[in-house]
């Protein structure tokens, strides 16, 4: 008679294996449903022009969701990500304006913008990982500091960005919208990052920081590097939003922080760390964009739009989390 110990364990179902391998699958299904509903109410929204406009508008949120993902990997969170977007936005616009708006000034401003985002990320990393303050409290405090800096650089919104910059972002090369070149470059960068040791180490720290430390990983340094990556991608988000709005605004990133956190969760990442993908976060940001478009297309009165958007995001969030949890159970 075969003992219980020798009985073969049941093989997990196909759906479970798929969700374990691709945790963003529930979000992908929700995105396709929302895309179909957008097309039902406004057929032009699913045309090439409509998809290009959606990508151009929400590429900044996708960048910020990626930024948030790298700190969530390690079990941290960054509530200053939106403030970094605001700070980099006003820094590059003011610098471009002061230097005459030439091609050289645009390139120089972008380099300074990247360094600004990187510096903000390192500050967050030192405060959270090295000084061991609670991430949610520390980054909330630095968000106020970064917003104050942005208001110092540009007290009033509305300074226009040079035409060289926003015409490039909204323009075409070889009859292909520039935004798709940005998407391809982003995909290459993410592919390379996914194959670095840092991505694996961030997940290991998020899964079990104590075990990671005991196995010899420099946990503090890894967490700081995660925040540095977050700052860099927040700067890239600022470039996108500057190209889309063609102006500087010291408060432009205010609402984006919580949207980026929602996008990460919608994409299947665990806020406790150790589990998730940047692809899922990008799809999560796309879901938020599609919900916002759908609310507009169905003719929701302006005074109800925030309420409906919030409820729709909450429903999508619950559906994604429940389906993912049920499939993995």
PDB file of C-alpha atoms in Angstrom:
ATOM      1  CA  UNK A   1       0.000   0.000   0.000  1.00  0.00           C
ATOM      2  CA  UNK A   2       1.337   3.381  -0.985  1.00  0.00           C
ATOM      3  CA  UNK A   3       2.036   5.641   1.978  1.00  0.00           C
ATOM      4  CA  UNK A   4       0.859   9.238   2.130  1.00  0.00           C
ATOM      5  CA  UNK A   5       4.479  10.483   1.913  1.00  0.00           C
ATOM      6  CA  UNK A   6       4.981   8.807  -1.453  1.00  0.00           C
ATOM      7  CA  UNK A   7       1.800  10.118  -3.054  1.00  0.00           C
ATOM      8  CA  UNK A   8       2.580  12.493  -5.960  1.00  0.00           C
ATOM      9  CA  UNK A   9       1.627  16.089  -5.178  1.00  0.00           C
ATOM     10  CA  UNK A  10      -1.116  17.472  -7.421  1.00  0.00           C
ATOM     11  CA  UNK A  11       0.186  19.640 -10.248  1.00  0.00           C
ATOM     12  CA  UNK A  12      -0.952  23.241 -10.101  1.00  0.00           C
ATOM     13  CA  UNK A  13      -3.539  24.270 -12.683  1.00  0.00           C
ATOM     14  CA  UNK A  14      -2.623  26.044 -15.885  1.00  0.00           C
ATOM     15  CA  UNK A  15      -4.170  29.345 -14.740  1.00  0.00           C
ATOM     16  CA  UNK A  16      -2.258  29.228 -11.469  1.00  0.00           C
ATOM     17  CA  UNK A  17       1.028  28.570 -13.250  1.00  0.00           C
ATOM     18  CA  UNK A  18       0.356  31.409 -15.683  1.00  0.00           C
ATOM     19  CA  UNK A  19      -0.482  33.902 -12.907  1.00  0.00           C
ATOM     20  CA  UNK A  20       2.570  32.828 -10.908  1.00  0.00           C
ATOM     21  CA  UNK A  21       4.789  33.323 -13.954  1.00  0.00           C
ATOM     22  CA  UNK A  22       3.009  36.467 -15.224  1.00  0.00           C
ATOM     23  CA  UNK A  23       1.376  38.207 -12.208  1.00  0.00           C
ATOM     24  CA  UNK A  24       0.174  41.033 -14.443  1.00  0.00           C
ATOM     25  CA  UNK A  25      -2.233  38.796 -16.406  1.00  0.00           C
ATOM     26  CA  UNK A  26      -5.387  39.860 -14.453  1.00  0.00           C
ATOM     27  CA  UNK A  27      -4.433  43.501 -15.080  1.00  0.00           C
ATOM     28  CA  UNK A  28      -3.907  42.777 -18.771  1.00  0.00           C
ATOM     29  CA  UNK A  29      -7.411  41.320 -19.040  1.00  0.00           C
ATOM     30  CA  UNK A  30      -8.874  44.380 -17.281  1.00  0.00           C
ATOM     31  CA  UNK A  31      -6.938  46.679 -19.650  1.00  0.00           C
ATOM     32  CA  UNK A  32      -8.333  44.874 -22.716  1.00  0.00           C
ATOM     33  CA  UNK A  33     -11.888  45.120 -21.328  1.00  0.00           C
ATOM     34  CA  UNK A  34     -11.455  48.842 -20.700  1.00  0.00           C
ATOM     35  CA  UNK A  35      -9.965  49.313 -24.168  1.00  0.00           C
ATOM     36  CA  UNK A  36     -13.004  47.595 -25.693  1.00  0.00           C
ATOM     37  CA  UNK A  37     -15.378  49.789 -23.659  1.00  0.00           C
ATOM     38  CA  UNK A  38     -13.474  52.895 -24.772  1.00  0.00           C
ATOM     39  CA  UNK A  39     -13.849  51.750 -28.369  1.00  0.00           C
ATOM     40  CA  UNK A  40     -17.566  51.109 -27.852  1.00  0.00           C
ATOM     41  CA  UNK A  41     -18.258  54.641 -26.618  1.00  0.00           C
ATOM     42  CA  UNK A  42     -15.675  56.432 -28.786  1.00  0.00           C
ATOM     43  CA  UNK A  43     -14.477  54.358 -31.773  1.00  0.00           C
ATOM     44  CA  UNK A  44     -11.727  56.886 -32.580  1.00  0.00           C
ATOM     45  CA  UNK A  45     -10.097  56.218 -29.202  1.00  0.00           C
ATOM     46  CA  UNK A  46      -8.874  52.811 -30.415  1.00  0.00           C
ATOM     47  CA  UNK A  47      -7.537  54.157 -33.705  1.00  0.00           C
ATOM     48  CA  UNK A  48      -3.790  54.674 -34.202  1.00  0.00           C
ATOM     49  CA  UNK A  49      -4.223  58.381 -33.468  1.00  0.00           C
ATOM     50  CA  UNK A  50      -6.255  57.654 -30.323  1.00  0.00           C
ATOM     51  CA  UNK A  51      -3.744  55.118 -28.975  1.00  0.00           C
ATOM     52  CA  UNK A  52      -0.890  57.534 -29.742  1.00  0.00           C
ATOM     53  CA  UNK A  53      -2.645  60.300 -27.799  1.00  0.00           C
ATOM     54  CA  UNK A  54      -3.293  57.966 -24.861  1.00  0.00           C
ATOM     55  CA  UNK A  55       0.334  56.844 -24.800  1.00  0.00           C
ATOM     56  CA  UNK A  56       1.621  60.434 -25.024  1.00  0.00           C
ATOM     57  CA  UNK A  57      -0.637  61.584 -22.186  1.00  0.00           C
ATOM     58  CA  UNK A  58      -0.005  58.680 -19.810  1.00  0.00           C
ATOM     59  CA  UNK A  59       3.651  57.874 -20.577  1.00  0.00           C
ATOM     60  CA  UNK A  60       4.585  60.085 -17.606  1.00  0.00           C
ATOM     61  CA  UNK A  61       2.410  58.006 -15.261  1.00  0.00           C
ATOM     62  CA  UNK A  62       3.881  54.793 -16.716  1.00  0.00           C
ATOM     63  CA  UNK A  63       7.380  56.123 -15.975  1.00  0.00           C
ATOM     64  CA  UNK A  64       6.373  57.032 -12.432  1.00  0.00           C
ATOM     65  CA  UNK A  65       4.772  53.617 -11.899  1.00  0.00           C
ATOM     66  CA  UNK A  66       8.071  52.022 -12.978  1.00  0.00           C
ATOM     67  CA  UNK A  67       9.889  54.318 -10.543  1.00  0.00           C
ATOM     68  CA  UNK A  68       7.604  53.270  -7.702  1.00  0.00           C
ATOM     69  CA  UNK A  69       8.012  49.595  -8.585  1.00  0.00           C
ATOM     70  CA  UNK A  70      11.749  49.570  -7.878  1.00  0.00           C
ATOM     71  CA  UNK A  71      11.255  50.770  -4.292  1.00  0.00           C
ATOM     72  CA  UNK A  72       8.227  48.503  -3.787  1.00  0.00           C
ATOM     73  CA  UNK A  73      10.415  45.552  -4.891  1.00  0.00           C
ATOM     74  CA  UNK A  74      12.416  46.069  -1.693  1.00  0.00           C
ATOM     75  CA  UNK A  75       9.309  46.509   0.483  1.00  0.00           C
ATOM     76  CA  UNK A  76       9.621  50.324   0.597  1.00  0.00           C
ATOM     77  CA  UNK A  77       7.432  53.095  -0.799  1.00  0.00           C
ATOM     78  CA  UNK A  78       8.128  56.593  -2.125  1.00  0.00           C
ATOM     79  CA  UNK A  79       5.467  59.211  -1.414  1.00  0.00           C
ATOM     80  CA  UNK A  80       7.746  61.938  -2.797  1.00  0.00           C
ATOM     81  CA  UNK A  81       7.797  60.582  -6.372  1.00  0.00           C
ATOM     82  CA  UNK A  82       5.222  63.128  -7.577  1.00  0.00           C
ATOM     83  CA  UNK A  83       7.088  65.974  -5.868  1.00  0.00           C
ATOM     84  CA  UNK A  84      10.289  64.902  -7.671  1.00  0.00           C
ATOM     85  CA  UNK A  85       8.353  65.137 -10.950  1.00  0.00           C
ATOM     86  CA  UNK A  86       7.281  68.682 -10.048  1.00  0.00           C
ATOM     87  CA  UNK A  87      10.814  69.711  -9.062  1.00  0.00           C
ATOM     88  CA  UNK A  88      12.454  68.312 -12.195  1.00  0.00           C
ATOM     89  CA  UNK A  89       9.700  69.856 -14.349  1.00  0.00           C
ATOM     90  CA  UNK A  90      10.333  73.389 -13.109  1.00  0.00           C
ATOM     91  CA  UNK A  91      14.138  72.982 -13.031  1.00  0.00           C
ATOM     92  CA  UNK A  92      14.367  71.977 -16.699  1.00  0.00           C
ATOM     93  CA  UNK A  93      11.828  74.575 -17.881  1.00  0.00           C
ATOM     94  CA  UNK A  94      13.587  77.424 -16.038  1.00  0.00           C
ATOM     95  CA  UNK A  95      17.001  76.258 -17.232  1.00  0.00           C
ATOM     96  CA  UNK A  96      15.850  75.969 -20.850  1.00  0.00           C
ATOM     97  CA  UNK A  97      14.334  79.450 -20.664  1.00  0.00           C
ATOM     98  CA  UNK A  98      17.446  81.025 -19.082  1.00  0.00           C
ATOM     99  CA  UNK A  99      19.720  79.463 -21.713  1.00  0.00           C
ATOM    100  CA  UNK A 100      17.640  80.620 -24.678  1.00  0.00           C
ATOM    101  CA  UNK A 101      15.712  77.473 -25.568  1.00  0.00           C
ATOM    102  CA  UNK A 102      18.302  76.199 -28.058  1.00  0.00           C
ATOM    103  CA  UNK A 103      18.993  72.534 -28.718  1.00  0.00           C
ATOM    104  CA  UNK A 104      22.097  72.700 -26.524  1.00  0.00           C
ATOM    105  CA  UNK A 105      20.114  74.229 -23.638  1.00  0.00           C
ATOM    106  CA  UNK A 106      17.484  71.492 -23.928  1.00  0.00           C
ATOM    107  CA  UNK A 107      20.154  68.759 -23.765  1.00  0.00           C
ATOM    108  CA  UNK A 108      21.913  70.460 -20.833  1.00  0.00           C
ATOM    109  CA  UNK A 109      18.611  70.908 -18.972  1.00  0.00           C
ATOM    110  CA  UNK A 110      17.733  67.226 -19.431  1.00  0.00           C
ATOM    111  CA  UNK A 111      21.085  66.174 -17.950  1.00  0.00           C
ATOM    112  CA  UNK A 112      20.535  68.519 -14.982  1.00  0.00           C
ATOM    113  CA  UNK A 113      16.993  67.144 -14.639  1.00  0.00           C
ATOM    114  CA  UNK A 114      18.288  63.560 -14.469  1.00  0.00           C
ATOM    115  CA  UNK A 115      20.865  64.566 -11.863  1.00  0.00           C
ATOM    116  CA  UNK A 116      18.150  66.350  -9.863  1.00  0.00           C
ATOM    117  CA  UNK A 117      15.961  63.247  -9.871  1.00  0.00           C
ATOM    118  CA  UNK A 118      18.949  61.062  -8.968  1.00  0.00           C
ATOM    119  CA  UNK A 119      19.894  63.373  -6.063  1.00  0.00           C
ATOM    120  CA  UNK A 120      16.323  63.321  -4.725  1.00  0.00           C
ATOM    121  CA  UNK A 121      16.272  59.528  -4.919  1.00  0.00           C
ATOM    122  CA  UNK A 122      19.586  59.208  -3.084  1.00  0.00           C
ATOM    123  CA  UNK A 123      18.358  61.594  -0.366  1.00  0.00           C
ATOM    124  CA  UNK A 124      15.283  59.406   0.088  1.00  0.00           C
ATOM    125  CA  UNK A 125      17.425  56.279   0.154  1.00  0.00           C
ATOM    126  CA  UNK A 126      19.761  57.671   2.805  1.00  0.00           C
ATOM    127  CA  UNK A 127      16.874  58.884   4.961  1.00  0.00           C
ATOM    128  CA  UNK A 128      14.982  55.584   4.735  1.00  0.00           C
ATOM    129  CA  UNK A 129      17.676  52.897   4.453  1.00  0.00           C
ATOM    130  CA  UNK A 130      20.696  54.416   6.197  1.00  0.00           C
ATOM    131  CA  UNK A 131      18.922  56.444   8.896  1.00  0.00           C
ATOM    132  CA  UNK A 132      16.242  53.723   9.236  1.00  0.00           C
ATOM    133  CA  UNK A 133      13.202  56.015   9.276  1.00  0.00           C
ATOM    134  CA  UNK A 134       9.795  54.657   8.250  1.00  0.00           C
ATOM    135  CA  UNK A 135       9.581  54.966   4.452  1.00  0.00           C
ATOM    136  CA  UNK A 136       5.996  56.234   4.424  1.00  0.00           C
ATOM    137  CA  UNK A 137       6.747  59.020   6.918  1.00  0.00           C
ATOM    138  CA  UNK A 138      10.215  59.927   5.650  1.00  0.00           C
ATOM    139  CA  UNK A 139       9.215  60.207   1.986  1.00  0.00           C
ATOM    140  CA  UNK A 140       6.088  62.166   2.950  1.00  0.00           C
ATOM    141  CA  UNK A 141       8.408  64.654   4.671  1.00  0.00           C
ATOM    142  CA  UNK A 142      10.804  64.817   1.716  1.00  0.00           C
ATOM    143  CA  UNK A 143       7.816  65.317  -0.620  1.00  0.00           C
ATOM    144  CA  UNK A 144       7.020  68.524   1.270  1.00  0.00           C
ATOM    145  CA  UNK A 145      10.691  69.553   1.038  1.00  0.00           C
ATOM    146  CA  UNK A 146      10.892  68.849  -2.724  1.00  0.00           C
ATOM    147  CA  UNK A 147       7.611  70.701  -3.319  1.00  0.00           C
ATOM    148  CA  UNK A 148       9.017  73.667  -1.397  1.00  0.00           C
ATOM    149  CA  UNK A 149      12.109  73.616  -3.605  1.00  0.00           C
ATOM    150  CA  UNK A 150       9.919  73.498  -6.725  1.00  0.00           C
ATOM    151  CA  UNK A 151       7.920  76.512  -5.528  1.00  0.00           C
ATOM    152  CA  UNK A 152      11.194  78.352  -4.830  1.00  0.00           C
ATOM    153  CA  UNK A 153      12.438  77.652  -8.366  1.00  0.00           C
ATOM    154  CA  UNK A 154       9.107  78.607  -9.980  1.00  0.00           C
ATOM    155  CA  UNK A 155       6.606  80.302  -7.605  1.00  0.00           C
ATOM    156  CA  UNK A 156       3.843  80.545 -10.212  1.00  0.00           C
ATOM    157  CA  UNK A 157       2.844  77.970 -12.830  1.00  0.00           C
ATOM    158  CA  UNK A 158       2.741  78.796 -16.507  1.00  0.00           C
ATOM    159  CA  UNK A 159       6.303  79.399 -17.707  1.00  0.00           C
ATOM    160  CA  UNK A 160       6.288  77.920 -21.231  1.00  0.00           C
ATOM    161  CA  UNK A 161       8.765  75.256 -22.282  1.00  0.00           C
ATOM    162  CA  UNK A 162      10.776  75.999 -25.454  1.00  0.00           C
ATOM    163  CA  UNK A 163       9.068  74.929 -28.674  1.00  0.00           C
ATOM    164  CA  UNK A 164      12.157  72.829 -29.526  1.00  0.00           C
ATOM    165  CA  UNK A 165      11.296  70.515 -26.636  1.00  0.00           C
ATOM    166  CA  UNK A 166       7.524  70.069 -26.847  1.00  0.00           C
ATOM    167  CA  UNK A 167       7.476  69.954 -30.646  1.00  0.00           C
ATOM    168  CA  UNK A 168       9.964  67.095 -30.496  1.00  0.00           C
ATOM    169  CA  UNK A 169       7.879  65.208 -27.919  1.00  0.00           C
ATOM    170  CA  UNK A 170       4.667  65.684 -29.911  1.00  0.00           C
ATOM    171  CA  UNK A 171       6.301  65.404 -33.333  1.00  0.00           C
ATOM    172  CA  UNK A 172       7.111  62.660 -35.802  1.00  0.00           C
ATOM    173  CA  UNK A 173      10.304  61.157 -37.194  1.00  0.00           C
ATOM    174  CA  UNK A 174      10.144  59.110 -40.394  1.00  0.00           C
ATOM    175  CA  UNK A 175       6.348  59.549 -40.080  1.00  0.00           C
ATOM    176  CA  UNK A 176       6.358  57.712 -36.736  1.00  0.00           C
ATOM    177  CA  UNK A 177       5.291  59.607 -33.575  1.00  0.00           C
ATOM    178  CA  UNK A 178       8.298  60.408 -31.381  1.00  0.00           C
ATOM    179  CA  UNK A 179       6.554  58.895 -28.368  1.00  0.00           C
ATOM    180  CA  UNK A 180       6.943  55.404 -29.870  1.00  0.00           C
ATOM    181  CA  UNK A 181      10.712  55.885 -30.116  1.00  0.00           C
ATOM    182  CA  UNK A 182      10.608  56.758 -26.407  1.00  0.00           C
ATOM    183  CA  UNK A 183       8.597  53.600 -25.707  1.00  0.00           C
ATOM    184  CA  UNK A 184      11.081  51.412 -27.615  1.00  0.00           C
ATOM    185  CA  UNK A 185      14.025  52.994 -25.768  1.00  0.00           C
ATOM    186  CA  UNK A 186      12.186  52.468 -22.472  1.00  0.00           C
ATOM    187  CA  UNK A 187      11.602  48.800 -23.322  1.00  0.00           C
ATOM    188  CA  UNK A 188      15.330  48.303 -24.008  1.00  0.00           C
ATOM    189  CA  UNK A 189      16.299  49.992 -20.725  1.00  0.00           C
ATOM    190  CA  UNK A 190      13.825  47.882 -18.754  1.00  0.00           C
ATOM    191  CA  UNK A 191      15.027  44.698 -20.488  1.00  0.00           C
ATOM    192  CA  UNK A 192      18.605  45.470 -19.476  1.00  0.00           C
ATOM    193  CA  UNK A 193      17.618  46.439 -15.914  1.00  0.00           C
ATOM    194  CA  UNK A 194      15.621  43.222 -15.489  1.00  0.00           C
ATOM    195  CA  UNK A 195      18.796  41.254 -16.166  1.00  0.00           C
ATOM    196  CA  UNK A 196      20.958  43.108 -13.685  1.00  0.00           C
ATOM    197  CA  UNK A 197      21.755  41.785 -10.240  1.00  0.00           C
ATOM    198  CA  UNK A 198      20.148  44.875  -8.718  1.00  0.00           C
ATOM    199  CA  UNK A 199      16.626  43.859  -9.752  1.00  0.00           C
ATOM    200  CA  UNK A 200      17.083  40.395  -8.241  1.00  0.00           C
ATOM    201  CA  UNK A 201      18.663  41.816  -5.093  1.00  0.00           C
ATOM    202  CA  UNK A 202      15.810  44.307  -4.593  1.00  0.00           C
ATOM    203  CA  UNK A 203      13.307  41.442  -4.793  1.00  0.00           C
ATOM    204  CA  UNK A 204      15.417  39.371  -2.379  1.00  0.00           C
ATOM    205  CA  UNK A 205      15.500  42.240   0.138  1.00  0.00           C
ATOM    206  CA  UNK A 206      11.740  42.753  -0.205  1.00  0.00           C
ATOM    207  CA  UNK A 207      11.075  39.040   0.231  1.00  0.00           C
ATOM    208  CA  UNK A 208      13.100  38.737   3.466  1.00  0.00           C
ATOM    209  CA  UNK A 209      15.488  41.536   4.438  1.00  0.00           C
ATOM    210  CA  UNK A 210      16.931  39.587   7.379  1.00  0.00           C
ATOM    211  CA  UNK A 211      17.691  36.535   5.252  1.00  0.00           C
ATOM    212  CA  UNK A 212      19.190  38.753   2.541  1.00  0.00           C
ATOM    213  CA  UNK A 213      21.469  40.405   5.129  1.00  0.00           C
ATOM    214  CA  UNK A 214      22.528  37.061   6.587  1.00  0.00           C
ATOM    215  CA  UNK A 215      23.365  35.785   3.103  1.00  0.00           C
ATOM    216  CA  UNK A 216      25.812  38.663   2.659  1.00  0.00           C
ATOM    217  CA  UNK A 217      23.801  41.151   0.600  1.00  0.00           C
ATOM    218  CA  UNK A 218      24.460  44.852   1.379  1.00  0.00           C
ATOM    219  CA  UNK A 219      20.813  45.563   2.201  1.00  0.00           C
ATOM    220  CA  UNK A 220      21.238  49.286   2.951  1.00  0.00           C
ATOM    221  CA  UNK A 221      23.138  49.936  -0.278  1.00  0.00           C
ATOM    222  CA  UNK A 222      20.582  47.961  -2.321  1.00  0.00           C
ATOM    223  CA  UNK A 223      17.659  49.937  -0.854  1.00  0.00           C
ATOM    224  CA  UNK A 224      19.446  53.227  -1.594  1.00  0.00           C
ATOM    225  CA  UNK A 225      20.030  52.074  -5.170  1.00  0.00           C
ATOM    226  CA  UNK A 226      16.315  51.280  -5.466  1.00  0.00           C
ATOM    227  CA  UNK A 227      15.448  54.836  -4.418  1.00  0.00           C
ATOM    228  CA  UNK A 228      18.085  56.190  -6.827  1.00  0.00           C
ATOM    229  CA  UNK A 229      16.428  54.287  -9.686  1.00  0.00           C
ATOM    230  CA  UNK A 230      13.086  55.685  -8.530  1.00  0.00           C
ATOM    231  CA  UNK A 231      14.482  59.229  -8.721  1.00  0.00           C
ATOM    232  CA  UNK A 232      15.851  58.660 -12.224  1.00  0.00           C
ATOM    233  CA  UNK A 233      12.540  57.333 -13.582  1.00  0.00           C
ATOM    234  CA  UNK A 234      10.662  60.148 -11.829  1.00  0.00           C
ATOM    235  CA  UNK A 235      12.905  62.566 -13.760  1.00  0.00           C
ATOM    236  CA  UNK A 236      12.010  60.769 -16.999  1.00  0.00           C
ATOM    237  CA  UNK A 237       8.336  61.119 -16.037  1.00  0.00           C
ATOM    238  CA  UNK A 238       8.946  64.853 -15.617  1.00  0.00           C
ATOM    239  CA  UNK A 239      10.408  65.023 -19.148  1.00  0.00           C
ATOM    240  CA  UNK A 240       7.248  63.375 -20.520  1.00  0.00           C
ATOM    241  CA  UNK A 241       4.855  65.619 -18.632  1.00  0.00           C
ATOM    242  CA  UNK A 242       6.835  68.714 -19.689  1.00  0.00           C
ATOM    243  CA  UNK A 243       6.623  67.608 -23.314  1.00  0.00           C
ATOM    244  CA  UNK A 244       2.886  66.975 -22.982  1.00  0.00           C
ATOM    245  CA  UNK A 245       1.947  70.190 -21.128  1.00  0.00           C
ATOM    246  CA  UNK A 246       4.648  72.403 -22.723  1.00  0.00           C
ATOM    247  CA  UNK A 247       5.004  74.396 -19.505  1.00  0.00           C
ATOM    248  CA  UNK A 248       6.324  74.393 -15.959  1.00  0.00           C
ATOM    249  CA  UNK A 249       4.146  73.869 -12.904  1.00  0.00           C
ATOM    250  CA  UNK A 250       5.563  73.424  -9.363  1.00  0.00           C
ATOM    251  CA  UNK A 251       2.557  71.308  -8.371  1.00  0.00           C
ATOM    252  CA  UNK A 252       2.105  69.246 -11.539  1.00  0.00           C
ATOM    253  CA  UNK A 253       3.121  65.942  -9.936  1.00  0.00           C
ATOM    254  CA  UNK A 254       0.980  66.301  -6.816  1.00  0.00           C
ATOM    255  CA  UNK A 255      -1.717  63.806  -7.806  1.00  0.00           C
ATOM    256  CA  UNK A 256       0.632  61.420  -9.540  1.00  0.00           C
ATOM    257  CA  UNK A 257       2.160  59.828  -6.451  1.00  0.00           C
ATOM    258  CA  UNK A 258      -0.924  57.922  -5.329  1.00  0.00           C
ATOM    259  CA  UNK A 259      -1.784  57.062  -8.936  1.00  0.00           C
ATOM    260  CA  UNK A 260       1.676  55.474  -9.245  1.00  0.00           C
ATOM    261  CA  UNK A 261       1.092  53.414  -6.092  1.00  0.00           C
ATOM    262  CA  UNK A 262      -2.323  52.326  -7.413  1.00  0.00           C
ATOM    263  CA  UNK A 263      -0.744  51.372 -10.762  1.00  0.00           C
ATOM    264  CA  UNK A 264       1.832  49.190  -9.008  1.00  0.00           C
ATOM    265  CA  UNK A 265      -0.873  47.343  -7.057  1.00  0.00           C
ATOM    266  CA  UNK A 266      -3.126  47.065 -10.121  1.00  0.00           C
ATOM    267  CA  UNK A 267      -0.184  45.473 -11.940  1.00  0.00           C
ATOM    268  CA  UNK A 268       0.026  42.649  -9.420  1.00  0.00           C
ATOM    269  CA  UNK A 269       3.011  43.782  -7.319  1.00  0.00           C
ATOM    270  CA  UNK A 270       2.921  43.224  -3.561  1.00  0.00           C
ATOM    271  CA  UNK A 271       3.374  46.409  -1.487  1.00  0.00           C
ATOM    272  CA  UNK A 272       5.061  44.226   1.145  1.00  0.00           C
ATOM    273  CA  UNK A 273       7.864  43.658  -1.377  1.00  0.00           C
ATOM    274  CA  UNK A 274       9.539  40.683  -3.007  1.00  0.00           C
ATOM    275  CA  UNK A 275       6.957  40.144  -5.741  1.00  0.00           C
ATOM    276  CA  UNK A 276       5.995  42.054  -8.879  1.00  0.00           C
ATOM    277  CA  UNK A 277       6.982  43.220 -12.346  1.00  0.00           C
ATOM    278  CA  UNK A 278       7.512  46.588 -14.013  1.00  0.00           C
ATOM    279  CA  UNK A 279       5.399  45.356 -16.942  1.00  0.00           C
ATOM    280  CA  UNK A 280       2.470  44.965 -14.550  1.00  0.00           C
ATOM    281  CA  UNK A 281       2.976  48.505 -13.260  1.00  0.00           C
ATOM    282  CA  UNK A 282       2.953  49.864 -16.822  1.00  0.00           C
ATOM    283  CA  UNK A 283      -0.325  48.031 -17.481  1.00  0.00           C
ATOM    284  CA  UNK A 284      -1.667  49.392 -14.177  1.00  0.00           C
ATOM    285  CA  UNK A 285      -0.877  52.948 -15.305  1.00  0.00           C
ATOM    286  CA  UNK A 286      -2.570  52.201 -18.629  1.00  0.00           C
ATOM    287  CA  UNK A 287      -5.687  50.982 -16.772  1.00  0.00           C
ATOM    288  CA  UNK A 288      -5.879  54.295 -14.887  1.00  0.00           C
ATOM    289  CA  UNK A 289      -5.554  56.168 -18.185  1.00  0.00           C
ATOM    290  CA  UNK A 290      -8.265  54.052 -19.836  1.00  0.00           C
ATOM    291  CA  UNK A 291     -10.585  54.568 -16.858  1.00  0.00           C
ATOM    292  CA  UNK A 292     -10.096  58.338 -17.050  1.00  0.00           C
ATOM    293  CA  UNK A 293     -10.832  58.283 -20.789  1.00  0.00           C
ATOM    294  CA  UNK A 294     -13.905  56.089 -20.347  1.00  0.00           C
ATOM    295  CA  UNK A 295     -15.340  58.346 -17.648  1.00  0.00           C
ATOM    296  CA  UNK A 296     -15.023  61.232 -20.103  1.00  0.00           C
ATOM    297  CA  UNK A 297     -16.427  59.336 -23.101  1.00  0.00           C
ATOM    298  CA  UNK A 298     -19.589  58.177 -21.290  1.00  0.00           C
ATOM    299  CA  UNK A 299     -20.408  61.836 -20.583  1.00  0.00           C
ATOM    300  CA  UNK A 300     -20.009  61.858 -16.798  1.00  0.00           C
ATOM    301  CA  UNK A 301     -20.778  65.351 -15.417  1.00  0.00           C
ATOM    302  CA  UNK A 302     -17.578  67.152 -14.377  1.00  0.00           C
ATOM    303  CA  UNK A 303     -18.627  67.316 -10.706  1.00  0.00           C
ATOM    304  CA  UNK A 304     -18.969  63.517 -10.629  1.00  0.00           C
ATOM    305  CA  UNK A 305     -15.838  62.594 -12.586  1.00  0.00           C
ATOM    306  CA  UNK A 306     -13.444  62.295  -9.612  1.00  0.00           C
ATOM    307  CA  UNK A 307     -15.965  60.168  -7.705  1.00  0.00           C
ATOM    308  CA  UNK A 308     -16.581  57.847 -10.659  1.00  0.00           C
ATOM    309  CA  UNK A 309     -12.853  57.600 -11.464  1.00  0.00           C
ATOM    310  CA  UNK A 310     -12.077  56.677  -7.865  1.00  0.00           C
ATOM    311  CA  UNK A 311     -14.805  54.036  -7.730  1.00  0.00           C
ATOM    312  CA  UNK A 312     -13.757  52.556 -11.069  1.00  0.00           C
ATOM    313  CA  UNK A 313     -10.099  52.324  -9.979  1.00  0.00           C
ATOM    314  CA  UNK A 314     -11.225  50.719  -6.718  1.00  0.00           C
ATOM    315  CA  UNK A 315     -13.306  48.125  -8.580  1.00  0.00           C
ATOM    316  CA  UNK A 316     -10.430  47.369 -10.984  1.00  0.00           C
ATOM    317  CA  UNK A 317      -8.076  47.097  -8.023  1.00  0.00           C
ATOM    318  CA  UNK A 318     -10.334  44.654  -6.167  1.00  0.00           C
ATOM    319  CA  UNK A 319     -10.971  42.586  -9.315  1.00  0.00           C
ATOM    320  CA  UNK A 320      -7.258  42.306 -10.110  1.00  0.00           C
ATOM    321  CA  UNK A 321      -6.220  41.476  -6.556  1.00  0.00           C
ATOM    322  CA  UNK A 322      -9.015  38.935  -6.015  1.00  0.00           C
ATOM    323  CA  UNK A 323      -8.462  37.164  -9.345  1.00  0.00           C
ATOM    324  CA  UNK A 324      -4.708  37.024  -8.775  1.00  0.00           C
ATOM    325  CA  UNK A 325      -5.114  35.794  -5.200  1.00  0.00           C
ATOM    326  CA  UNK A 326      -7.661  33.144  -6.215  1.00  0.00           C
ATOM    327  CA  UNK A 327      -5.485  31.898  -9.061  1.00  0.00           C
ATOM    328  CA  UNK A 328      -2.409  31.645  -6.806  1.00  0.00           C
ATOM    329  CA  UNK A 329      -4.310  29.941  -3.944  1.00  0.00           C
TER     330      UNK A 329
END
